[in-house]
Short mmCIF file of C-alpha atoms in Angstrom, two decimals:
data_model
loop_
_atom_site.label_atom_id
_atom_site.label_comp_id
_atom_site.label_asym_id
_atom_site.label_seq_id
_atom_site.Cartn_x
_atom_site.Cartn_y
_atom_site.Cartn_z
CA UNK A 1 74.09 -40.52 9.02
CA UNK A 2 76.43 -42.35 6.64
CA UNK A 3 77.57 -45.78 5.40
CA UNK A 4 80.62 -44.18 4.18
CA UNK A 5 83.91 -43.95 7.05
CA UNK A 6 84.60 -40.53 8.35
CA UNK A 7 88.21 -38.93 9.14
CA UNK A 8 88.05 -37.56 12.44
CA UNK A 9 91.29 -35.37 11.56
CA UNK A 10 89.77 -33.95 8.46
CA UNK A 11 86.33 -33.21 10.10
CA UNK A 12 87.75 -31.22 13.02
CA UNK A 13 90.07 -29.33 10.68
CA UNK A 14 87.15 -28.89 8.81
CA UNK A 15 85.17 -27.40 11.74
CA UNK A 16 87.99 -25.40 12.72
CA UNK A 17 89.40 -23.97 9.59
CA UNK A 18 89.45 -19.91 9.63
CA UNK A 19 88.06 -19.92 12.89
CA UNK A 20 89.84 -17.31 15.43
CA UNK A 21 87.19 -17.39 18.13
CA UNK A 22 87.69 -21.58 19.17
CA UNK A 23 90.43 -22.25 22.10
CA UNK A 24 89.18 -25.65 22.64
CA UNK A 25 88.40 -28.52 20.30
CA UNK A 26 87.23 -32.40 22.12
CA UNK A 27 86.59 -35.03 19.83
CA UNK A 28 85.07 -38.55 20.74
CA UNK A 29 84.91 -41.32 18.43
CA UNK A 30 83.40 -44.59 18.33
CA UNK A 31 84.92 -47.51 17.30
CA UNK A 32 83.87 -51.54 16.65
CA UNK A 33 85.00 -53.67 19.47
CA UNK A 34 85.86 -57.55 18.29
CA UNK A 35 84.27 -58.97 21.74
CA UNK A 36 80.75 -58.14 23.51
CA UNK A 37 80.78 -59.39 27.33
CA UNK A 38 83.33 -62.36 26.00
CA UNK A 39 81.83 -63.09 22.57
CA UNK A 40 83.87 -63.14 19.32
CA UNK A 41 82.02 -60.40 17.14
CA UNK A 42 83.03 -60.61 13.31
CA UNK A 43 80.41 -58.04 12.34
CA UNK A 44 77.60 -55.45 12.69
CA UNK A 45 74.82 -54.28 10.81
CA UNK A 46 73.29 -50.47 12.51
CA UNK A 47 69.48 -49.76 11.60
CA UNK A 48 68.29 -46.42 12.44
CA UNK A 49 64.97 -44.92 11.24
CA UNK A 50 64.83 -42.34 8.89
CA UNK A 51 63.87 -39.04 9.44
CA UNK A 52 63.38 -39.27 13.36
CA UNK A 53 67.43 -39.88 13.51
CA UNK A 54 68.12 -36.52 12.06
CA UNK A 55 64.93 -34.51 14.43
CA UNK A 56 66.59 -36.51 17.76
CA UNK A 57 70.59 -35.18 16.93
CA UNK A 58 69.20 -32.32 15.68
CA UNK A 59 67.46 -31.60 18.95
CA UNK A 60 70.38 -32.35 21.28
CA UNK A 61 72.47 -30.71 19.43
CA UNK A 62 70.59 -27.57 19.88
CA UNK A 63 70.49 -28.37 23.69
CA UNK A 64 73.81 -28.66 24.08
CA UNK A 65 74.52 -24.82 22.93
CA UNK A 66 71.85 -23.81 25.08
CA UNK A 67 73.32 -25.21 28.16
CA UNK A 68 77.31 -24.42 27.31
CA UNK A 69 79.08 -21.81 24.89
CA UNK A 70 79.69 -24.44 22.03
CA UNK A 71 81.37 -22.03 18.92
CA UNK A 72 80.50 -25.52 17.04
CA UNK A 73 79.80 -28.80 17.12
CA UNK A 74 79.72 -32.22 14.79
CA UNK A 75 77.71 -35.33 14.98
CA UNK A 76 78.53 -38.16 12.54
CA UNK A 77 76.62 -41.31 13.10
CA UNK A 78 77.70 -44.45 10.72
CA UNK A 79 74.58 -46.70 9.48
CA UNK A 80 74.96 -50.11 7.76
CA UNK A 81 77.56 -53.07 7.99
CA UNK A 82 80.68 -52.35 9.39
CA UNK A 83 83.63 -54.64 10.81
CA UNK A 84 85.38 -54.72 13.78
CA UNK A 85 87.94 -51.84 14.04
CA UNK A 86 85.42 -49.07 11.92
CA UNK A 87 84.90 -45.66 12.90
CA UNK A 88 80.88 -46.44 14.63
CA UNK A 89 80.63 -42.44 15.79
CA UNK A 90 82.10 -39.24 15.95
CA UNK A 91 81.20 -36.08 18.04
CA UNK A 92 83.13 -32.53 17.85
CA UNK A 93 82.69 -30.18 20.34
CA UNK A 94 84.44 -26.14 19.86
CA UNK A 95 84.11 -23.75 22.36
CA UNK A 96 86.69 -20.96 23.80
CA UNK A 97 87.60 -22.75 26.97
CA UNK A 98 88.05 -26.77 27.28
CA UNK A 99 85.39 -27.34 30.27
CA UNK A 100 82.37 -25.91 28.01
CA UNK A 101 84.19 -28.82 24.89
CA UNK A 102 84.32 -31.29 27.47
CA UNK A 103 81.17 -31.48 29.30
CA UNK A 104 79.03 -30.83 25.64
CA UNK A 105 81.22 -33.58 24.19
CA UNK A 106 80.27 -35.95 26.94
CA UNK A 107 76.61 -35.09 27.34
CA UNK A 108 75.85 -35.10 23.51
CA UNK A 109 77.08 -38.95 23.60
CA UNK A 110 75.25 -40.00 26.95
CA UNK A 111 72.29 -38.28 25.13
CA UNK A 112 72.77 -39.79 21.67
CA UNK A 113 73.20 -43.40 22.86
CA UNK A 114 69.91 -43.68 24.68
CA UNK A 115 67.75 -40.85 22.59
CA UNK A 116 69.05 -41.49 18.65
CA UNK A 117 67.48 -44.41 17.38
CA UNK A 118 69.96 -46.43 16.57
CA UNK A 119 69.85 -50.01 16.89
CA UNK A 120 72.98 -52.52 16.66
CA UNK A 121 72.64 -56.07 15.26
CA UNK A 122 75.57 -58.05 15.99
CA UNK A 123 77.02 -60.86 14.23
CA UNK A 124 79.53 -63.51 16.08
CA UNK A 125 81.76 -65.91 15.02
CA UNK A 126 79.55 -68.70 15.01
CA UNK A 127 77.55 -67.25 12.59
CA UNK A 128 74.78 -66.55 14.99
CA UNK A 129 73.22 -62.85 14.72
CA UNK A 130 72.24 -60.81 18.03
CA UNK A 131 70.09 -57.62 18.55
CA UNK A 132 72.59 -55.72 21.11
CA UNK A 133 70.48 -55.01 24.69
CA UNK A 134 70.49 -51.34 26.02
CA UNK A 135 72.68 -50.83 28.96
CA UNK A 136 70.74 -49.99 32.14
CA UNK A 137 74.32 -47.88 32.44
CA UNK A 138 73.54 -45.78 29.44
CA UNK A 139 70.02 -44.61 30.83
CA UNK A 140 72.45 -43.66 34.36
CA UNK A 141 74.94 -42.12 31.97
CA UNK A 142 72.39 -39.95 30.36
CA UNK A 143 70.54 -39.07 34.11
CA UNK A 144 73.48 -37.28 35.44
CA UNK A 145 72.77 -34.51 32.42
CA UNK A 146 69.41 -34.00 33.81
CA UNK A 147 68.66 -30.44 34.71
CA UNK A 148 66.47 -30.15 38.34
CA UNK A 149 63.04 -29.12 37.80
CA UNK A 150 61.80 -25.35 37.12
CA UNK A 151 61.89 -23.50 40.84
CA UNK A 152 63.77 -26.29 42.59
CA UNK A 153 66.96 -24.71 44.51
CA UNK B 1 23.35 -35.74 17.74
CA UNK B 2 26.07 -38.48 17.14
CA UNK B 3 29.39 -38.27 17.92
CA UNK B 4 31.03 -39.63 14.66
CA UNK B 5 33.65 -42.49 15.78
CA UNK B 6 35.33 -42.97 12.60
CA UNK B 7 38.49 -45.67 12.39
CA UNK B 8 41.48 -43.48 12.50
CA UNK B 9 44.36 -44.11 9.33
CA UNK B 10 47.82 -43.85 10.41
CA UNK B 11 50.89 -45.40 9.25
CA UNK B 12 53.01 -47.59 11.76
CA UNK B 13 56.72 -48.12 11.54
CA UNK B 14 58.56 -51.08 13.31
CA UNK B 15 62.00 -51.57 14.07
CA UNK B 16 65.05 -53.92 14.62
CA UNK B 17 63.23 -57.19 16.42
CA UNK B 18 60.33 -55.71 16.40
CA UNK B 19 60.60 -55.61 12.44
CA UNK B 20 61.81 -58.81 12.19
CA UNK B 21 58.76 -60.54 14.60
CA UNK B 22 56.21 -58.52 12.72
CA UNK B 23 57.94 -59.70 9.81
CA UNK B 24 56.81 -56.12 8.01
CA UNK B 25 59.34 -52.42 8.18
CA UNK B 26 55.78 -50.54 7.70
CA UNK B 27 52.08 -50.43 6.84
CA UNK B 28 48.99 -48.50 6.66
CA UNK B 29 46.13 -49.19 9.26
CA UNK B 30 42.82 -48.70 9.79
CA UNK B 31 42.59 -48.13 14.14
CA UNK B 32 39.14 -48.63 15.63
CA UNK B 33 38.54 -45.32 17.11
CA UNK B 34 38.29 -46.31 20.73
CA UNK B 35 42.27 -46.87 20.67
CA UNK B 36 42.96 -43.50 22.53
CA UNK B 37 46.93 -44.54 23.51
CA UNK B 38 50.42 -45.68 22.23
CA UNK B 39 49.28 -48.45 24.98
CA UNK B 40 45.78 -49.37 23.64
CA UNK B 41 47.70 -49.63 20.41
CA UNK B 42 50.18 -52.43 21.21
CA UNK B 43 47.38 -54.31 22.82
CA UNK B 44 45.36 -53.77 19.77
CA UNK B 45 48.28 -55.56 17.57
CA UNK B 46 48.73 -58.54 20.07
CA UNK B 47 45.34 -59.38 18.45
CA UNK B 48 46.17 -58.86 14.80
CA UNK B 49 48.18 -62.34 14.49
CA UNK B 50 50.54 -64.64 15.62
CA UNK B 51 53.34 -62.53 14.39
CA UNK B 52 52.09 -59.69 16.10
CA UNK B 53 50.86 -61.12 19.09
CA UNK B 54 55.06 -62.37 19.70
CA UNK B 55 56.47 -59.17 18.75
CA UNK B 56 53.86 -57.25 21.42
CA UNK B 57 53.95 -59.75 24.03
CA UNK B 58 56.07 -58.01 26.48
CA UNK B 59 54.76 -54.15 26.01
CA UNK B 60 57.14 -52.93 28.48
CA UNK B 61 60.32 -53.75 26.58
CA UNK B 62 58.87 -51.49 23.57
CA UNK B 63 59.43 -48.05 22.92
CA UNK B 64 57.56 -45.80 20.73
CA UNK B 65 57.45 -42.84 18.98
CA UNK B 66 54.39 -40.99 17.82
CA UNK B 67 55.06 -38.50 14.20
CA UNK B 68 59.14 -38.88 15.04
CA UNK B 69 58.68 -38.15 19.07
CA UNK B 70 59.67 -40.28 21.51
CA UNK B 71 56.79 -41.03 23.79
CA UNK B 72 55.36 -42.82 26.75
CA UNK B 73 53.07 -45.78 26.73
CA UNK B 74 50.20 -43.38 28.05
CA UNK B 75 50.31 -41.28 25.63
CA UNK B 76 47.64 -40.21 23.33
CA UNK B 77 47.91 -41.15 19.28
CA UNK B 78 45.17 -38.28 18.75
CA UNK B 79 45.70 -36.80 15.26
CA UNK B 80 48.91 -39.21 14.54
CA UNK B 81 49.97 -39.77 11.29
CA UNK B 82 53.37 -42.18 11.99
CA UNK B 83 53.63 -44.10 14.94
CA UNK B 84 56.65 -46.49 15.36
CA UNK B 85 57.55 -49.56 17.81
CA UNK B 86 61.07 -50.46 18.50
CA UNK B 87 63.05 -51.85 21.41
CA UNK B 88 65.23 -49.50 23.42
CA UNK B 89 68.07 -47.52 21.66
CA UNK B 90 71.43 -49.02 21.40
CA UNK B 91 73.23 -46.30 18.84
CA UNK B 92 76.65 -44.84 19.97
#
């Protein structure tokens, strides 16, 4: 967690530097739309709460190198006012082969976005400032991940 | 032999509209000890005001999270310290 932008470049050549054992390096990042469903948005203000942040990445992190052969991986999360066009999120994923980068990259968002407590207040051009809703396709999003239940085929 | 029902102290945490309904980010409280669930809790503050009884009005649009957990609604606050109340996650 940061209020400070982040340099995607410079983080995954940071995560990558004198590595020889990484083939495969995905990168997702985030970034502040100007619209919401057809609404002007002229700013944002991301709560999150303090020490249970940190314990929820923390923990899907470590699930993600359970379930694939992640060599590393890279979760920055911005906090505080930011403007459309900022950096909101980043996620690295390094492994030796892409499919392992891919899949952790995309299960380490679904996961983040309905398990980090995060919450986005968003402020439109009428001056008028809006808690954002939770996407009923986030909670799908973060189903598919789902492992099947110990002793089912 | 009585069984001692002593109020229970823990320290609940509120978040984004929740926060802002409650009008307070934290605060220590005494819980009478029949309040056995994260559910018997958020009926318990519907009682404890006006501002209270707005933020809790609609339970099922809450989430909470007992000592940094994410939980269910029937889950026990036995032995909580931190218990916190916020709608549903919109990070990312």
């Amino acid at each position: 967690m940061q209020t400070a932008d982040f340099d995607a470049g410079a983080e995954i050549a940071r995560l990558t530097a004198a590595r020889t054992d990484i083939g495969a390096v995905v990168s997702f990042t985030g970034l502040m739309r100007a619209d919401n469903q057809g609404k002007a948005i002229t700013g944002m203000l991301l709560e999150h709460y303090p020490g249970m942040t940190e314990g929820e990445l923390a923990r899907v992190e470590a699930e993600a190198h359970e379930r694939w052969p992640l060599q590393a991986s890279l979760i920055v999360h911005r906090v505080g006012a930011l403007q459309p066009g900022d950096n909101i999120v980043l996620v690295v994923t390094a492994a030796a082969h892409r499919q392992a980068a891919f899949e952790a990259a995309a299960f380490l968002m679904d996961y983040l976005k309905t398990k980090a407590p995060f919450w986005k207040k968003e402020i439109s051009a009428d001056g008028q400032a809006a808690w954002v809703e939770a996407r009923a396709s986030d909670e799908l999003a973060a189903d598919r991940w789902r492992l099947p239940p110990a002793g089912a085929d | 032999m009585s069984l001692a029902r002593q109020p229970m102290r823990v320290k609940l945490l509120y978040f984004a509209w929740v926060r802002e309904q409650t009008g307070k980010a934290e605060e220590q409280v005494d819980l009478p000890a029949e309040i056995a669930t994260v559910a018997d809790l958020m009926q318990w503050l519907q009682s404890q005001g006006p501002q209270y009884a707005a933020a809790f009005q609609r339970p099922e649009v809450i989430r909470a999270a007992v000592d940094r957990r994410h939980v269910r609604p029937a889950a026990s606050i036995a032995g909580a310290s931190e218990i916190a109340f916020f709608p549903p996650v919109t990070g990312g």
